[in-house]
Amino acid sequence: MTLPVTGPALLPLGIVFGFAFGWLLQRARIADTNVIVAQLRLRDYTLFKVMLTAIIVGGVGIFFLHSGGLAAYHVKPANLAAVAVGAVLFGVGMALYGYCPGTGLAAIGTGSVHALIGAIGMIAGAIAFAFSFDWIKATLLPIAAYGQIRLPDLTGIPDLVWLAAIAAVGFAALFVLDGRRHV
Amino acid sequence: MSASTDITTHAGVRGMRIDWTPYVMGAGIGVLSWIVFVFADDPLGVTTALSAVAGFAAMPFTGADAVWHNSYWAQTVPSLSYGSIFLVGVVLGAFAASVAARQFHVETVPAVWRQRFGNSISLRFGAAFVGGALEMYGARLAGGCASGHGISGTLQLALSSWAFTILMFGTAILVGSLLFGNAGDRR
C-alpha cells in the first residue's frame, strides 16, 4: 500500500478516523457544553488538559514522522489580521454556542439538539463567508500576511525545544490552576 | 512525576486520585493525528470540510450556478469527499461512545445555560444559531477552528495557529465569564 492513501480508498478511512475522533471527544467529556463553558469560566480545566496533551503527543510524533519523510506539514498561512479578527469572532461565537465546531458535531451524536441548531448556524456562517470572500480577500487577507511560517523558522529555536517548553509551561500552569481547586 | 504525587496529597480528602481521563483521551487525539497525517495527508479539522458541504446547502437558496461560480467554493470544492465523510464519522463515534457509556440523552437547554438564562428553548436555540454562525465565519476568516488551528496547527508549531488559539481562548474566556457570571457554580 502506498501512503498517503488517495482516491476512493480514502473514503472509508474518513468514517473510521471521524468515528475515532468523535469517540475520543465524548470520552474526554468535551462533547458536553457544561464542561466547555466551565473551562471558559476557568472552573474546570478538562478542555485545556485534552488539548495540551494532544498538542504535545501529536507534535512530537509529527516531528519525527516529518523528519522521516512520512508526513507532510500543512501549515495555515499567517495572514495575521484575518487570523486576529477571525479568532475574536470565533471566541464570541464559542461562548454563545458553548461548543467549538468539532465538539459541537460530536455533541449532536450524544443527543444535543441545540448543538444541531448551532451546526445549522455554522452552515449559514460558511455561506456568508463564501459570498463575502472576494471582499475579504481584497481587504483583510493581505494585511500582515507572513505566509506559511512556523515558530522554529521564525525564531531559530529547534522544534523539540519548542515542544518541551510548551509542555513544561503548559503542564505547570495546569498543575497550579487546577490544583488550586483541590486545596 | 513528583508533581502528581503532590496534587494527590492535596486532594487526599477527596479520595487520593487524579482523573487521568483528559490526558489519556488527549494523547489518543495526538496519536490519531499521526495516523491521519500519514494515511490521509490531511490535518484533523472540521470547518474546511463543513464549508465545502455548505455549498450544497446554499444551492436551494442561491441556485447551483451561484455556488459553482463562487470564488471561495472554487478553491474549497463542494464534494462528497474524505473530509465530509469524516464529519459524519465524528457524529457517529460520539453517538456510539455516549450510548456505550449510557450517557446519551436529548438536551435542548443545557444546565449551565438554564441556570443563567432560564428554560426558554427559543432563546437557547437562537444563541446557538448565532454563536455557530459567528464561530464558523471567524474560523473561515482565520483558516481553521479549535481542531484545525487549536490542535493540528499548534502541534505543527504554526505561527498562525498559535496566534489564533491564544487570541480565541482569550476572547472566549472573557465573553464566557461575562455571559455566564456565576451560573454553573450552583448545583
XYZ file of C-alpha atoms in Angstrom:
370
model
C 0.000 0.000 0.000
C 1.329 3.423 -0.898
C 0.958 6.295 1.526
C -0.835 8.596 1.753
C -3.971 6.796 0.611
C -5.725 8.584 -2.262
C -8.906 8.293 -4.316
C -11.978 6.241 -3.338
C -9.981 4.113 -0.859
C -9.710 7.210 1.312
C -13.485 7.479 1.851
C -13.891 4.552 4.295
C -10.899 5.912 6.224
C -12.833 9.161 6.633
C -15.573 7.367 8.527
C -13.057 5.418 10.650
C -10.926 8.459 11.574
C -14.000 10.623 12.213
C -15.517 7.867 14.358
C -12.333 7.653 16.450
C -12.214 11.454 16.859
C -15.883 11.643 17.919
C -15.418 8.723 20.317
C -12.368 10.381 21.933
C -14.120 13.766 22.259
C -17.102 12.162 24.010
C -14.924 10.065 26.319
C -12.837 13.156 27.181
C -16.161 14.765 28.304
C -15.671 17.725 25.959
C -18.734 16.887 23.863
C -20.598 18.287 26.902
C -21.300 22.035 26.751
C -21.325 22.250 30.573
C -17.662 21.154 30.579
C -16.711 23.606 27.804
C -18.427 26.562 29.499
C -16.815 25.577 32.831
C -13.437 25.810 31.034
C -14.268 29.265 29.652
C -15.168 30.317 33.210
C -11.889 28.752 34.454
C -13.746 26.415 36.826
C -12.696 23.142 35.168
C -9.571 22.562 33.080
C -10.661 19.428 31.219
C -10.646 21.083 27.775
C -7.143 22.537 28.215
C -5.807 19.217 29.553
C -7.108 17.375 26.481
C -5.809 19.979 24.021
C -2.367 20.369 25.598
C -1.782 16.598 25.735
C -2.953 16.242 22.126
C -0.598 19.047 21.018
C 2.458 17.572 22.777
C 1.876 13.917 21.834
C 0.811 14.902 18.317
C 3.639 17.407 17.912
C 6.462 15.043 18.912
C 5.065 12.300 16.649
C 4.554 14.573 13.650
C 8.065 15.996 14.113
C 9.629 12.528 13.803
C 7.234 11.404 11.042
C 8.076 14.568 9.105
C 11.810 14.074 9.653
C 11.422 10.519 8.361
C 9.566 11.710 5.266
C 6.315 10.007 6.273
C 4.223 13.104 6.936
C 3.984 16.463 5.197
C 3.306 19.687 7.089
C 0.042 21.511 6.436
C 0.731 24.935 7.847
C -2.018 27.523 7.527
C -0.771 30.913 6.275
C -0.168 33.602 8.893
C -2.498 36.260 7.491
C -2.345 37.807 10.914
C -5.039 40.496 10.502
C -7.582 37.939 9.283
C -6.434 35.434 11.915
C -6.917 38.041 14.671
C -10.389 39.168 13.553
C -11.373 35.527 12.973
C -10.125 34.469 16.407
C -12.169 37.192 18.133
C -15.356 36.336 16.188
C -14.738 32.649 16.914
C -14.235 33.343 20.623
C -17.517 35.257 20.898
C -19.279 32.536 18.905
C -17.828 29.772 21.059
C -19.061 31.433 24.272
C -22.588 31.747 22.816
C -22.699 28.317 21.176
C -20.963 26.527 24.066
C -19.009 24.293 21.695
C -16.251 24.522 19.124
C -17.133 23.110 15.676
C -15.698 19.617 16.353
C -17.174 19.197 19.822
C -20.492 20.603 18.530
C -20.693 17.864 15.887
C -19.783 15.264 18.499
C -22.469 16.665 20.812
C -25.109 16.123 18.117
C -24.281 12.431 18.374
C -24.770 12.496 22.148
C -28.310 13.907 21.773
C -27.724 17.673 21.983
C -30.453 19.368 19.925
C -29.043 22.880 20.477
C -25.705 21.620 19.115
C -27.566 20.675 15.915
C -29.132 24.152 15.708
C -25.660 25.666 16.136
C -24.332 23.419 13.360
C -27.052 24.800 11.054
C -25.809 28.243 12.154
C -22.282 27.154 11.187
C -23.509 26.301 7.682
C -25.141 29.747 7.478
C -21.833 31.294 8.598
C -19.954 29.340 5.935
C -22.359 30.518 3.227
C -21.992 34.125 4.420
C -18.213 33.725 4.281
C -18.232 32.270 0.774
C -20.262 35.217 -0.520
C -18.016 37.789 1.192
C -14.786 36.007 0.231
C -13.846 38.306 -2.681
C -14.144 41.337 -0.435
C -12.212 39.685 2.442
C -9.521 38.552 0.026
C -9.076 42.077 -1.301
C -9.179 43.880 2.044
C -8.252 41.817 5.127
C -6.188 38.822 3.924
C -3.200 40.837 2.596
C -2.689 42.756 5.871
C 0.223 41.433 7.970
C 0.489 38.330 5.755
C 3.644 36.354 6.555
C 2.911 33.096 4.713
C 3.118 29.513 5.969
C 5.591 30.244 8.699
C 6.422 28.025 11.698
C 7.741 29.159 15.085
C 11.078 27.307 14.655
C 11.653 29.129 11.318
C 10.770 32.444 12.883
C 12.981 32.082 15.955
C 15.738 29.631 15.027
C 14.804 27.588 18.117
C 14.517 23.841 17.250
C 11.136 22.045 17.159
C 11.746 19.757 20.112
C 12.864 22.666 22.308
C 9.624 24.475 21.475
C 7.556 21.388 22.280
C 9.432 20.745 25.540
C 8.974 24.376 26.585
C 5.258 24.338 25.720
C 4.834 21.094 27.691
C 6.734 22.452 30.708
C 4.922 25.805 30.832
C 1.520 24.308 29.954
C 1.513 21.402 32.404
C 2.982 23.593 35.174
C 0.217 26.175 34.607
C -2.434 23.447 34.613
C -0.988 21.986 37.809
C -1.098 25.348 39.587
C -4.509 26.457 38.262
C -6.251 23.105 38.594
C -4.529 22.123 41.860
C -5.863 25.278 43.470
C -9.395 23.890 43.267
C -8.469 20.865 45.355
C -6.538 22.567 48.137
C 6.049 12.619 38.479
C 6.539 14.166 41.897
C 4.147 16.924 40.854
C 1.312 14.442 40.536
C 2.066 12.952 43.956
C 1.743 16.430 45.389
C -1.646 17.096 43.931
C -2.772 13.674 45.142
C -1.771 14.626 48.650
C -3.676 17.877 48.448
C -6.698 16.121 47.064
C -6.350 13.422 49.693
C -9.620 14.293 51.367
C -11.357 13.821 48.049
C -10.109 10.274 47.650
C -6.409 10.292 46.713
C -6.726 10.291 42.965
C -6.169 12.319 39.819
C -8.567 11.940 36.929
C -6.258 10.856 34.128
C -9.081 10.639 31.565
C -8.498 14.027 29.852
C -4.770 13.282 29.468
C -5.377 9.776 28.121
C -8.016 10.974 25.644
C -5.809 13.938 24.660
C -2.923 11.526 23.989
C -5.368 9.445 21.929
C -6.196 12.518 19.802
C -2.445 13.149 19.401
C -1.875 9.584 18.171
C -4.907 9.866 15.878
C -3.314 12.983 14.353
C -0.182 10.942 13.470
C -2.314 8.321 11.726
C -4.398 10.908 9.867
C -1.326 12.874 8.708
C 0.329 9.709 7.394
C -2.663 7.918 5.855
C -4.833 10.811 4.684
C -2.164 13.550 4.283
C -4.641 15.888 5.952
C -4.674 17.560 9.369
C -7.533 16.805 11.776
C -10.082 19.539 11.225
C -13.734 20.300 10.776
C -14.548 23.684 9.281
C -12.814 23.338 5.896
C -14.905 20.242 5.140
C -18.013 21.817 6.637
C -17.698 24.870 4.404
C -17.458 22.595 1.365
C -20.664 20.863 2.478
C -22.246 24.303 3.000
C -22.001 24.795 -0.779
C -24.671 22.107 -1.217
C -26.815 23.710 1.495
C -26.631 27.065 -0.310
C -27.799 25.711 -3.681
C -31.589 25.667 -2.954
C -31.400 29.348 -1.946
C -28.881 30.805 -4.365
C -29.094 28.384 -7.286
C -26.330 25.961 -8.242
C -24.676 28.449 -10.600
C -24.014 30.959 -7.844
C -22.200 28.233 -5.897
C -20.158 26.842 -8.777
C -19.122 30.355 -9.830
C -18.243 31.456 -6.299
C -14.541 32.135 -5.861
C -14.379 30.559 -2.380
C -16.108 27.332 -3.397
C -13.849 27.223 -6.460
C -10.972 26.513 -4.069
C -12.949 24.608 -1.388
C -14.952 22.489 -3.813
C -18.307 21.109 -2.575
C -17.999 17.349 -2.942
C -18.668 14.123 -1.116
C -15.078 13.598 -0.070
C -12.902 12.237 2.722
C -13.443 15.443 4.719
C -17.243 15.391 4.584
C -17.370 11.689 5.454
C -15.044 12.416 8.390
C -17.731 14.784 9.753
C -20.347 12.013 9.643
C -17.870 9.766 11.457
C -17.463 12.319 14.280
C -21.228 12.324 14.937
C -21.406 8.505 14.788
C -18.349 7.994 17.011
C -19.676 10.312 19.718
C -23.098 8.642 19.418
C -21.581 5.179 19.911
C -19.429 6.352 22.830
C -22.344 8.047 24.592
C -24.600 5.013 24.152
C -21.852 2.656 25.360
C -21.301 4.874 28.438
C -25.100 5.193 28.969
C -24.700 8.962 28.665
C -26.860 9.544 25.580
C -29.623 11.993 26.417
C -31.705 14.513 24.490
C -30.645 18.002 25.601
C -32.432 21.166 24.455
C -31.347 23.638 27.180
C -28.124 22.638 28.976
C -27.838 23.003 32.780
C -25.315 25.869 32.784
C -27.438 27.876 30.305
C -30.659 27.183 32.250
C -29.119 28.496 35.493
C -28.215 31.787 33.845
C -30.894 32.353 31.188
C -33.793 30.102 32.203
C -35.762 27.437 30.379
C -36.562 29.178 27.101
C -35.776 26.797 24.254
C -36.090 29.533 21.614
C -33.547 31.731 23.440
C -31.056 28.858 23.687
C -31.604 27.820 20.066
C -31.245 31.435 18.907
C -27.971 31.851 20.795
C -26.660 28.519 19.491
C -27.520 29.508 15.901
C -25.923 32.954 16.136
C -22.914 31.524 18.033
C -22.425 28.784 15.443
C -22.627 31.292 12.580
C -20.109 33.709 14.185
C -17.789 30.838 15.040
C -17.833 29.488 11.502
C -17.335 32.900 9.914
C -14.397 33.509 12.250
C -12.934 30.075 11.571
C -13.041 30.588 7.808
C -11.525 34.050 8.136
C -8.683 32.625 10.204
C -8.341 29.424 8.141
C -9.233 26.917 10.878
C -11.052 26.090 14.092
C -10.264 24.663 17.522
C -9.262 21.411 15.770
C -7.603 22.713 12.593
C -5.736 25.552 14.314
C -6.093 24.653 18.011
C -4.710 21.109 17.741
C -3.436 20.302 14.219
C -1.866 23.708 13.619
C -0.383 24.272 17.062
C 1.214 20.803 17.071
C 2.987 21.779 13.825
C 4.148 24.927 15.646
C 2.476 27.160 13.050
C 2.607 30.888 13.848
C -0.949 31.413 12.526
C -2.315 28.652 14.771
C -0.682 29.840 17.996
C -1.830 33.414 17.315
C -5.367 32.154 16.633
C -5.572 29.801 19.624
C -4.304 32.283 22.210
C -6.476 35.163 20.973
C -9.508 32.893 20.501
C -9.398 31.436 24.013
C -8.658 34.875 25.489
C -11.840 36.199 23.860
C -13.928 33.121 24.677
C -12.860 33.179 28.350
C -13.638 36.907 28.639
C -17.023 36.691 26.892
C -17.930 33.359 28.549
C -17.166 34.726 32.023
C -19.199 37.895 31.396
C -22.050 35.954 29.789
C -22.448 33.247 32.412
C -21.347 35.025 35.588
C -21.604 32.582 38.447
C -24.001 30.199 36.719
C -22.783 26.636 36.997
C -21.343 27.159 40.479
C -24.747 26.408 42.000
C -25.705 22.763 41.979
